[in-house]
Short mmCIF file of C-alpha atoms in Angstrom, two decimals:
data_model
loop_
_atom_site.label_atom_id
_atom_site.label_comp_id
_atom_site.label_asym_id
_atom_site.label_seq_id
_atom_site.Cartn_x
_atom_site.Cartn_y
_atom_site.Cartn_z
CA UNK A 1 77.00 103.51 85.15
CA UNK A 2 78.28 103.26 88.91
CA UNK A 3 80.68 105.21 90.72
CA UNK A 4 84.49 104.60 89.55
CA UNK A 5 86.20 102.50 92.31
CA UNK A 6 89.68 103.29 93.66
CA UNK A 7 91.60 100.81 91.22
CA UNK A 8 89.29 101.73 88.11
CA UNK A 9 89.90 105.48 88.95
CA UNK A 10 93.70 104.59 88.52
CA UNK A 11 93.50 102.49 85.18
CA UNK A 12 91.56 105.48 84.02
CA UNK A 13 94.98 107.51 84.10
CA UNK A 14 96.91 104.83 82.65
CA UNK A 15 94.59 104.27 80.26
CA UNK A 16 94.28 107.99 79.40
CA UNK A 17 97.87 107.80 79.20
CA UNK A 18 98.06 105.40 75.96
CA UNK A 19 98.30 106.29 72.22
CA UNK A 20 97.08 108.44 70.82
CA UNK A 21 97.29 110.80 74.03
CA UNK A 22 100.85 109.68 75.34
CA UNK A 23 102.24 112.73 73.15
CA UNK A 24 100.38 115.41 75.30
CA UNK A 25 99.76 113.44 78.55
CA UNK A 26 102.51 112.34 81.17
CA UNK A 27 101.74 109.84 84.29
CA UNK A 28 103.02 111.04 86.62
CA UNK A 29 103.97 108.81 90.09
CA UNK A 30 103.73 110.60 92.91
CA UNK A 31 106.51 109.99 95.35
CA UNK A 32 104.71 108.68 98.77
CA UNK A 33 102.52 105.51 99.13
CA UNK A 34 99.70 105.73 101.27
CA UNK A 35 99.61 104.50 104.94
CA UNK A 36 98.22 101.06 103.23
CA UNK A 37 100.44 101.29 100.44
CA UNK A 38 99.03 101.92 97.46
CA UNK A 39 100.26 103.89 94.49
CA UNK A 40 99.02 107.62 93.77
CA UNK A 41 99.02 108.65 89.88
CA UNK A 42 98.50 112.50 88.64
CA UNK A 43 98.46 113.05 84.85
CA UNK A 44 99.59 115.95 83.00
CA UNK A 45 97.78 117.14 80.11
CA UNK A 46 100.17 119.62 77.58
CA UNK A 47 100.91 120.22 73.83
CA UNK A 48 104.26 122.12 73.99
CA UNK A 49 107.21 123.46 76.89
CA UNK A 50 108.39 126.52 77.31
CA UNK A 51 108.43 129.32 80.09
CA UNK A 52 104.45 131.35 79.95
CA UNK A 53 102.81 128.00 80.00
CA UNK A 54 100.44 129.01 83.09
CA UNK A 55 99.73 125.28 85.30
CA UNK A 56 96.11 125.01 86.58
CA UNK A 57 96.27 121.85 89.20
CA UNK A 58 93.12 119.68 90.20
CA UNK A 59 92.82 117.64 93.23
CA UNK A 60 90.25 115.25 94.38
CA UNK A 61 89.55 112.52 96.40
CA UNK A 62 90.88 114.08 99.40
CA UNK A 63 87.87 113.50 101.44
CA UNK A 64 86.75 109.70 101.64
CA UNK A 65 83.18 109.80 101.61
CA UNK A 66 82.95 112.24 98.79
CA UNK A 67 83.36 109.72 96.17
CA UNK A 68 82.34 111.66 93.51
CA UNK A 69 85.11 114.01 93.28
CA UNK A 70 87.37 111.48 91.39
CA UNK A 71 85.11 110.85 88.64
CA UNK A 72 84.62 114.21 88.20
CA UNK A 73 88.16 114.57 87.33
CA UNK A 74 88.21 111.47 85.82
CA UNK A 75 85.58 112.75 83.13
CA UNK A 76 87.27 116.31 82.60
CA UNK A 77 90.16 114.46 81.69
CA UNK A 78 88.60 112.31 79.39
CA UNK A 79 86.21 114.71 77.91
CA UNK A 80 89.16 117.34 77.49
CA UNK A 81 91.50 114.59 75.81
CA UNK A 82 88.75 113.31 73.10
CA UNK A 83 88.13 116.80 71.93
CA UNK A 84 91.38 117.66 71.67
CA UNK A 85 92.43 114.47 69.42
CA UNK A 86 89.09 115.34 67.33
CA UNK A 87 89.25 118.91 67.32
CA UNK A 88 85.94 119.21 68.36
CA UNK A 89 83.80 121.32 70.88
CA UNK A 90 82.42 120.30 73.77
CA UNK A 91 78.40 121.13 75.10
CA UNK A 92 77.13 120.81 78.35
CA UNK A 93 73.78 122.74 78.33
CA UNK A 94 74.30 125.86 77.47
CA UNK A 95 77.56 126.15 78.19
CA UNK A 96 80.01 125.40 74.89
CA UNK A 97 83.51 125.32 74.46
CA UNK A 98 84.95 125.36 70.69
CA UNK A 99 87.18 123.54 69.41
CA UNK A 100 89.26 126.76 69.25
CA UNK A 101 89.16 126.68 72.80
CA UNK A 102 90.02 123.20 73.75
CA UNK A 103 93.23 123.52 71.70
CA UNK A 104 93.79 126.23 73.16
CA UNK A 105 94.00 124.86 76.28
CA UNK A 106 95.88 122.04 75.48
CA UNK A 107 98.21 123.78 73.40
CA UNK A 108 99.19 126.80 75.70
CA UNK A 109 98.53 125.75 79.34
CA UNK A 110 99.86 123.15 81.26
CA UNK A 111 96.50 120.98 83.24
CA UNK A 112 97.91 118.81 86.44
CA UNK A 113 95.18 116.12 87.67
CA UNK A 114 95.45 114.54 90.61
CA UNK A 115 91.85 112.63 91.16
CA UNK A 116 92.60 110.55 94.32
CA UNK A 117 94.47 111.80 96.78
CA UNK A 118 93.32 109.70 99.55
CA UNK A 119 92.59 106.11 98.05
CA UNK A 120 92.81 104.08 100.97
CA UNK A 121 90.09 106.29 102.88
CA UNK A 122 87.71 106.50 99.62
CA UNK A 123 88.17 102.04 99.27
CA UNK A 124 87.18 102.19 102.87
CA UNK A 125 84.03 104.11 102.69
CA UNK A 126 83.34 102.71 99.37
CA UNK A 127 83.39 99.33 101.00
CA UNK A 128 83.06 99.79 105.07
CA UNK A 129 81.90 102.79 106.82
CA UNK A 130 79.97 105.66 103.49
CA UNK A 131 80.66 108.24 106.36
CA UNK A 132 84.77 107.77 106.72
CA UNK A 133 86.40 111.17 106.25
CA UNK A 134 89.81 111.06 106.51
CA UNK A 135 93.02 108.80 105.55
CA UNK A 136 93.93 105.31 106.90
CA UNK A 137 97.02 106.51 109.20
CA UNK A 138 97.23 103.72 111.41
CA UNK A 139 96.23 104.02 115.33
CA UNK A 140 98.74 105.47 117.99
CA UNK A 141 99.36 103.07 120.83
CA UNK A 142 97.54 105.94 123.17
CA UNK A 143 94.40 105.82 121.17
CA UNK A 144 93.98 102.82 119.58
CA UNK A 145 90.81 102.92 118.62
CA UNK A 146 91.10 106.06 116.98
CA UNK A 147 92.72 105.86 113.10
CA UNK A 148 93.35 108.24 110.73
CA UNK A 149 93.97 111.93 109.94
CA UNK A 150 91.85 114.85 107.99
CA UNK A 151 94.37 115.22 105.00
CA UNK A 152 92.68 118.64 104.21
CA UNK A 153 93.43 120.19 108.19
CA UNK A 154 96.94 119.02 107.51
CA UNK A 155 98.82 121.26 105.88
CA UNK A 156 101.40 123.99 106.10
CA UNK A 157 98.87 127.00 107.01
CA UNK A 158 98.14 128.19 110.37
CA UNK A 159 98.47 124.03 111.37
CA UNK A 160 99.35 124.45 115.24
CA UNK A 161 96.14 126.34 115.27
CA UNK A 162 95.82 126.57 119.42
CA UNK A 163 98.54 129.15 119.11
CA UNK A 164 97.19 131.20 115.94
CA UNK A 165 93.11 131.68 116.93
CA UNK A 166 90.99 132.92 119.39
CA UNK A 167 90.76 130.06 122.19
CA UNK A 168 86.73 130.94 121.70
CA UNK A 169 86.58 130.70 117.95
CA UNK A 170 84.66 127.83 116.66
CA UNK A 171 86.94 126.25 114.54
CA UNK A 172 86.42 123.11 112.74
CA UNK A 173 89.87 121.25 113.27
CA UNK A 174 91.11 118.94 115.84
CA UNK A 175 94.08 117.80 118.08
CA UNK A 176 92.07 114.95 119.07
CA UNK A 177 92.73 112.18 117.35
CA UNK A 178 89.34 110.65 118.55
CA UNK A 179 87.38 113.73 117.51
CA UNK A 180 83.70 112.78 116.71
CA UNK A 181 83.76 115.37 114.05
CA UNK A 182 86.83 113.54 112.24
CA UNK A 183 88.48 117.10 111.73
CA UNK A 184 92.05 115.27 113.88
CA UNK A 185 94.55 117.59 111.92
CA UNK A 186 97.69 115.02 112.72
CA UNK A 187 101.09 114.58 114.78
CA UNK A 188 102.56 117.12 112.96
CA UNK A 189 101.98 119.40 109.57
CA UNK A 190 102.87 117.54 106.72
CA UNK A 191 102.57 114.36 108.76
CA UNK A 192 100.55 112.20 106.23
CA UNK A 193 101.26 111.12 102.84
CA UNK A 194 99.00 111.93 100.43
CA UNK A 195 99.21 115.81 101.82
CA UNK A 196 103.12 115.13 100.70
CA UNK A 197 101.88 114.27 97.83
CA UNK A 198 99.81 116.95 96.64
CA UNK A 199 102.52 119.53 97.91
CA UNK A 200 105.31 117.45 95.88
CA UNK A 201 103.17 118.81 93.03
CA UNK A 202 103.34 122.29 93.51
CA UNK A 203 107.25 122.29 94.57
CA UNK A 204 107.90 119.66 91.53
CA UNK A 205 106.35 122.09 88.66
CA UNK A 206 106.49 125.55 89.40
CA UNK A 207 104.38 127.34 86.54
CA UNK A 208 101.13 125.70 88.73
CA UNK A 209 99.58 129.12 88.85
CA UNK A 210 95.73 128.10 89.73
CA UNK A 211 94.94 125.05 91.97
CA UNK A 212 91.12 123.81 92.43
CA UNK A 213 90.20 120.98 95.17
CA UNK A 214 87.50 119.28 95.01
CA UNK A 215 85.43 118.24 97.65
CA UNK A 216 81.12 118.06 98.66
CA UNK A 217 78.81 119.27 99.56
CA UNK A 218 76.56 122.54 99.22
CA UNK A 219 77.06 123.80 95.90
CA UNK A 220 79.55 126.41 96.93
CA UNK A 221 82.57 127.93 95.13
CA UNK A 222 85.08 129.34 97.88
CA UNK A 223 87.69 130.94 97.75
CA UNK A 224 90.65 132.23 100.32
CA UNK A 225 90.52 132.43 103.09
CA UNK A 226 89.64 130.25 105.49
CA UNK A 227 90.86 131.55 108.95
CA UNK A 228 88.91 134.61 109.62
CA UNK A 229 87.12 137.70 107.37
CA UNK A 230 89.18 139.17 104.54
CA UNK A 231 90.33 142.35 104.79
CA UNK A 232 92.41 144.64 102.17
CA UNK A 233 93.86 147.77 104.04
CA UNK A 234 96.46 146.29 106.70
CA UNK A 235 98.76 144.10 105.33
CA UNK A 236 100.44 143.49 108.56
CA UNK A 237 97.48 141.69 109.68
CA UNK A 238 98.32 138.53 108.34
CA UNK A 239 98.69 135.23 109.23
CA UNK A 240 102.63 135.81 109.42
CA UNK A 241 102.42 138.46 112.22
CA UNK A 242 102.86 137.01 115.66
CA UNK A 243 101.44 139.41 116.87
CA UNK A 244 97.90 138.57 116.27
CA UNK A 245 98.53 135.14 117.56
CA UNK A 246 95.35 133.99 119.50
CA UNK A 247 93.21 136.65 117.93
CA UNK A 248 91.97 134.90 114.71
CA UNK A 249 88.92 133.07 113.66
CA UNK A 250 85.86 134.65 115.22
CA UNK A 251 83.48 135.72 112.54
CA UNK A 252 82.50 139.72 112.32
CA UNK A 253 84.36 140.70 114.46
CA UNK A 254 87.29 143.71 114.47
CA UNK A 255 89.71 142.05 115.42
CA UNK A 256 91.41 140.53 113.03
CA UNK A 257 90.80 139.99 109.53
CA UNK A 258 93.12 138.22 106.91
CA UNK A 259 94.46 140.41 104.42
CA UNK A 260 94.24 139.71 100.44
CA UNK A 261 95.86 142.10 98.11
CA UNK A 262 92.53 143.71 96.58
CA UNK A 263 93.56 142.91 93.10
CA UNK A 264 94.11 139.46 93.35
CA UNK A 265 90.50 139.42 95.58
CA UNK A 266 89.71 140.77 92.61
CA UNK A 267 90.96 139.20 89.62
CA UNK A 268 89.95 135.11 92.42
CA UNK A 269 86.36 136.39 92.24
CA UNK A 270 85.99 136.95 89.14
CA UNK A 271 87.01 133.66 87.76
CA UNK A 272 85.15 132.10 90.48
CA UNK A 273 82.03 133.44 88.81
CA UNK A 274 82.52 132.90 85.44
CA UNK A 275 83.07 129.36 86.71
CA UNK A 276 79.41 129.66 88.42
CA UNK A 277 77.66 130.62 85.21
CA UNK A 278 79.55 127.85 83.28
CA UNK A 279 77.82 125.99 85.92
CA UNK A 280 74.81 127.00 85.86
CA UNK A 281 74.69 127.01 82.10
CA UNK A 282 74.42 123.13 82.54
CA UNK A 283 71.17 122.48 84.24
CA UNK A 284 70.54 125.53 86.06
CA UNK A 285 72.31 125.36 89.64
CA UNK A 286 73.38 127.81 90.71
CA UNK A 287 76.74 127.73 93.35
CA UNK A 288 77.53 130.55 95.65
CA UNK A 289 80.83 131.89 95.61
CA UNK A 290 82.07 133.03 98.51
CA UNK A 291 85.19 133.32 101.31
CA UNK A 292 86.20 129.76 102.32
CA UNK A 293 85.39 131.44 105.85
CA UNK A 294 81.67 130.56 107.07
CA UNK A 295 80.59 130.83 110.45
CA UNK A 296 83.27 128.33 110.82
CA UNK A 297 87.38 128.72 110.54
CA UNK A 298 89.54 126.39 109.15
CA UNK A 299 93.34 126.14 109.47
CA UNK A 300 95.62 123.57 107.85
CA UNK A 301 93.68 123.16 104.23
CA UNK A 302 94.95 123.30 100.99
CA UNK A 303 93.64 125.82 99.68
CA UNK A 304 94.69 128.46 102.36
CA UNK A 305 98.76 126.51 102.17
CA UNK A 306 98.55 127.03 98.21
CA UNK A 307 97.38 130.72 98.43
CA UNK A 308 99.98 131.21 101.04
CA UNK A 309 103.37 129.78 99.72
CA UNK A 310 104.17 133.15 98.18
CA UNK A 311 103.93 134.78 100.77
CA UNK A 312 105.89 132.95 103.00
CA UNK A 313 108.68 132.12 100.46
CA UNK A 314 108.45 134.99 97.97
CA UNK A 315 110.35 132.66 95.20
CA UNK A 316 107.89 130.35 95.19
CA UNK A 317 104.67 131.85 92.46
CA UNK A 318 101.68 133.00 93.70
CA UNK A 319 98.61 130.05 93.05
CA UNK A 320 94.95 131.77 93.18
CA UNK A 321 92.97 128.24 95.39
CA UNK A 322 89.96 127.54 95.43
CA UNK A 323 87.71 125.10 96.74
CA UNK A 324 84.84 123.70 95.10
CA UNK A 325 81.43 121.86 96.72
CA UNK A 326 79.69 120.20 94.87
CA UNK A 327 76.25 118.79 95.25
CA UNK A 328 73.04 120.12 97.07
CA UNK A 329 72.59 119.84 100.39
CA UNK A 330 68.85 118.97 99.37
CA UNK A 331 70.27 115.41 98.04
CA UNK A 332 70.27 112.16 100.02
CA UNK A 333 73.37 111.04 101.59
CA UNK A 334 74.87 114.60 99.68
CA UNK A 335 78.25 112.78 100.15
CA UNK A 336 77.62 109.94 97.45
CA UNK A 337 74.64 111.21 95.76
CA UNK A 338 72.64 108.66 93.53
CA UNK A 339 74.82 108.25 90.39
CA UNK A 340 72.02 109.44 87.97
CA UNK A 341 72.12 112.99 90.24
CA UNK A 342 76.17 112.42 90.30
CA UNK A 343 76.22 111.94 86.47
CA UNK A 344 74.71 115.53 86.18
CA UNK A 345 76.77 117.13 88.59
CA UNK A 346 79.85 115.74 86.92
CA UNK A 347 78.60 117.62 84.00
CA UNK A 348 78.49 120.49 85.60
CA UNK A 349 81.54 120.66 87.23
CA UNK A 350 83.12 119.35 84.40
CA UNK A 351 81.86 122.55 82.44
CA UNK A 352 83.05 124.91 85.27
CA UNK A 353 86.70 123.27 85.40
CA UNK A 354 86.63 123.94 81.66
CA UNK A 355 85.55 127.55 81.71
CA UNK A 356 88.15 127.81 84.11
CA UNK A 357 90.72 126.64 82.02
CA UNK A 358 89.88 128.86 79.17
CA UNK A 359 90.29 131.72 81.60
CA UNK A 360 92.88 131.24 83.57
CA UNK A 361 95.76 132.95 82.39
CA UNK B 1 75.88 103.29 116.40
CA UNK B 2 73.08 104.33 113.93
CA UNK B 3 74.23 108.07 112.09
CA UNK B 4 71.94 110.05 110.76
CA UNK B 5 71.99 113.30 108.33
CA UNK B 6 70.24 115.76 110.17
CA UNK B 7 69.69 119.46 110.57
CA UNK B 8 70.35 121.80 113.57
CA UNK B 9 68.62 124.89 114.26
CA UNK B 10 70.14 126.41 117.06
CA UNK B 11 68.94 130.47 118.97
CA UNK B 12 72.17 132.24 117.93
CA UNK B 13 75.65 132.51 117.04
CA UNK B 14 76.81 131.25 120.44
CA UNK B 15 74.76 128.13 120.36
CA UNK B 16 76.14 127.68 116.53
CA UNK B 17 79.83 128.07 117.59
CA UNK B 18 79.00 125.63 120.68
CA UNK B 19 78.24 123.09 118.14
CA UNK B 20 81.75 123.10 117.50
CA UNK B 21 83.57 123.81 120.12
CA UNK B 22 81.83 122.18 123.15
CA UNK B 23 79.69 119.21 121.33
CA UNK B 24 82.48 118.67 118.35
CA UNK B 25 79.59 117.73 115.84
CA UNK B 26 80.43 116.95 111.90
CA UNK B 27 78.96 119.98 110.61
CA UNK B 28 78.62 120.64 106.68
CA UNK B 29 79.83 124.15 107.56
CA UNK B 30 78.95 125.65 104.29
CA UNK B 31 75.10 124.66 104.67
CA UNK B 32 75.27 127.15 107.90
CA UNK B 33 72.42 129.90 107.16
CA UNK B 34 70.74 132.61 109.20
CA UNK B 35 66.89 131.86 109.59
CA UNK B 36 64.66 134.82 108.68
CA UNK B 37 62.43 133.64 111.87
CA UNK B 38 66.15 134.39 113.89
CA UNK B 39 68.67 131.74 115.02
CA UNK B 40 70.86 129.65 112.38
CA UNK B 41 70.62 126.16 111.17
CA UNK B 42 73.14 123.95 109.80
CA UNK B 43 73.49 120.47 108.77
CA UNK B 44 75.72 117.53 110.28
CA UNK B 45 76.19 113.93 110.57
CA UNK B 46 75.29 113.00 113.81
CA UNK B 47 75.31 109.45 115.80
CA UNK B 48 72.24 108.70 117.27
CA UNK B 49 73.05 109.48 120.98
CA UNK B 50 74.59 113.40 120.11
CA UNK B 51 70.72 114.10 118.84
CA UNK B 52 69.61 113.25 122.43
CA UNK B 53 72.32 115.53 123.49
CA UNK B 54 72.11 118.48 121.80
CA UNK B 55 68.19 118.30 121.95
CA UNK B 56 68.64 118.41 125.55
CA UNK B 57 70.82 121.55 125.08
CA UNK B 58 68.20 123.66 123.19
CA UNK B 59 68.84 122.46 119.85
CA UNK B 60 65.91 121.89 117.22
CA UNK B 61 67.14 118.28 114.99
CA UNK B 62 65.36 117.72 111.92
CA UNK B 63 66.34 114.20 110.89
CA UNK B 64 66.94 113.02 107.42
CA UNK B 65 68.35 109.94 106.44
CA UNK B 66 70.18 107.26 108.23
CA UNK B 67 73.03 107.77 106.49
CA UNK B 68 74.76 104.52 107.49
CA UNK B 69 72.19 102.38 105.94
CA UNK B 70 71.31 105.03 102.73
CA UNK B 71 75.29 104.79 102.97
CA UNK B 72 75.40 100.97 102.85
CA UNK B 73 72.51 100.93 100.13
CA UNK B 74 74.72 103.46 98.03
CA UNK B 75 77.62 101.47 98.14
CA UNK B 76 75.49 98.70 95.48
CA UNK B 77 76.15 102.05 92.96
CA UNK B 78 79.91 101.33 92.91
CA UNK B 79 81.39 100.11 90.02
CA UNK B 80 82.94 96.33 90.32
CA UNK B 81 85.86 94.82 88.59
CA UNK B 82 87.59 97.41 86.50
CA UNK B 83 85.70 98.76 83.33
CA UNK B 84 89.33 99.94 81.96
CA UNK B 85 90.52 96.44 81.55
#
């Protein structure tokens, strides 16, 4: 069993979508085509409508050379749908969902999945360069040599990072659109496509309360945020006060430090580790959650823009984001594992998106 | 340009952050742990001529694979035609 290509990881949707699933599932096309022009596909599992319905949203395929993340999705989709129809369980190791459960699910939530964000980059390294990172946006006349954009350093959250962080803080983004590290964050925010796309998602069904993207590698379960050390006692030290503008993004330091309201730090944490033991309940791995802030800031990802709509347009919900990395850093090329070590991490991400779903209220 | 997997072990903090601000290398940030000997490593993709680089900077590389060829070689794992149809 090989890795799903980009076309086969779209049939998978539309075949997902047929009888006897087309009652509870809806294809849904999203509204931009990439810079090469292909066709991106979400699907939307649900039994039922109504206000309460909580949304839980999956991305993946953002980054090119983690081809992995697709089937992933691909196979919690399928594996959610045939147990639903049956009214069975499912088992991955240890950890076991009931049939209860995966109605339960189905019946009361609402489960967006959006498997490949970037499909021109993924068809690339799938067939050119493994190592390609970012999306196909074609060459600027002043650099052409240099193509693409990092969909995940290109959205709406601290994006015109010069302005926001410490000029010393080691951040991994990039104005340079011929940046070795292939971190170039774009023209402008929102500049590329498929970012439209997964933000047309979260403005196009509202009840998405919980949004998970999926990327590799290091077996890591992070959570917000990603611009400097959380903090829960100033809430005017934020990203929205100017005032710390070119203060942000060096690690341990006094400085600055994002605040999070300590419940919702709280309540984040907590289902990011009761995602880690659903995990590890597979085959024994164990992920680390932790603050999507290493050593190394971030601005511009999606995680950080999800966390952060409410708070700069109070009527949009609040979405708890997360980031998941799968894969150990001890495996060769960690990007595109061998698909006998892929097929067992799918598993066990597979049981952690589930566990998640259960929970996630 | 060959490209390699590769780990960095660099003295401190400073020398870490310079990996990213001066020498702009791929890093997997999330590998990025502190050594119990002192110092950090992390690993990155790196083309072959940044190893020469940063190993003339004060950086330890540990090499792993080529990951263009493993890369190229892992590319044969790829599914063909279109099992859905």
């Amino acid at each position: 069993m090989p890795y799903l290509n980009v076309a086969e990881v779209e049939t998978a949707l539309a075949v997902a979508n047929t009888q006897p699933n087309n009652t509870i599932t809806q294809l849904i096309s999203l509204p931009n085509q990439t810079w090469e022009g292909r066709g991106c596909h979400a699907l939307k599992i649900a039994n039922g409508t109504g206000p309460g319905r909580p949304g839980i949203y999956f991305i993946g395929g953002v980054h090119a050379r983690e081809w992995g993340s697709s089937d992933i999705l691909i196979n919690f989709v399928e594996q959610l749908l045939q147990a639903y129809q049956a009214n069975k369980g499912i088992t991955l190791g240890s950890s076991k969902f009931t049939a209860a459960q995966i109605q339960s699910i189905v019946n009361t939530k609402d489960i967006y999945i959006f498997p490949q964000v970037n499909p021109d980059g993924r068809h690339y390294s799938m067939t050119v360069d493994p190592d390609w990172r970012m999306n196909r946006r074609p060459a600027a006349n002043a650099h052409p040599t240099c193509l693409g954009v990092d969909i995940n350093r290109n959205y709406d959250f601290l994006w015109d990072y010069p302005v926001y962080f410490d000029p010393n803080a080691p951040i991994v983004n990039s104005k340079d659109p011929c940046s070795p590290d292939y971190t170039y964050i774009g023209p402008a925010v929102f500049s590329e496509p498929e970012t439209r796309n997964v933000v047309w998602m979260m403005d196009t069904f509202p009840n998405i309360r919980y949004f998970i993207d999926i990327h590799s590698y290091s077996e890591d379960i992070l959570y917000c945020w990603g611009d400097d050390q959380n903090q829960i006692v100033n809430q005017s030290m934020s990203f929205q006060n100017s005032a710390f503008n070119g203060k942000r993004g060096i690690a341990n330091d006094a400085t600055y430090r994002e605040y999070i309201d300590p419940t919702d730090q709280a309540a984040i944490v907590a289902l990011a580790t009761q995602m880690r033991d659903a995990i590890k309940g597979v085959r024994g791995r164990s992920y680390t959650v932790e603050q999507s802030l290493s050593l190394y800031p971030t601005a511009g990802t999606s995680d950080d823009y999800a966390f952060s709509r409410h708070r700069t347009d109070p009527t949009k919900p609040k979405i708890f984001a997360y980031t998941i990395e799968w894969g150990s850093p001890s495996n060769a090329t960690p990007f595109h594992p061998r698909y006998t070590e892929m097929q067992r991490i799918i598993r066990e991400v597979t049981a952690g998106l589930l566990d998640f779903c259960v929970r996630a209220t | 340009m060959p490209r390699y997997r590769v780990t960095i072990q660099g003295q401190d903090y400073a020398a870490m952050a310079d990996l990213v601000r001066k020498h702009r290398v791929d890093v997997a940030r999330h590998t990025v742990q502190e050594l119990p000997t002192g110092g950090y490593s992390v690993q990155a993709h790196l083309e072959k001529d940044q190893i020469g680089v940063l190993e003339a900077a004060g950086y330890t590389i540990s090499r792993h694979e080529n990951s263009e060829k493993a890369g190229k070689r892992r590319q044969s794992e790829i599914g063909s035609g279109n099992r859905y149809q």
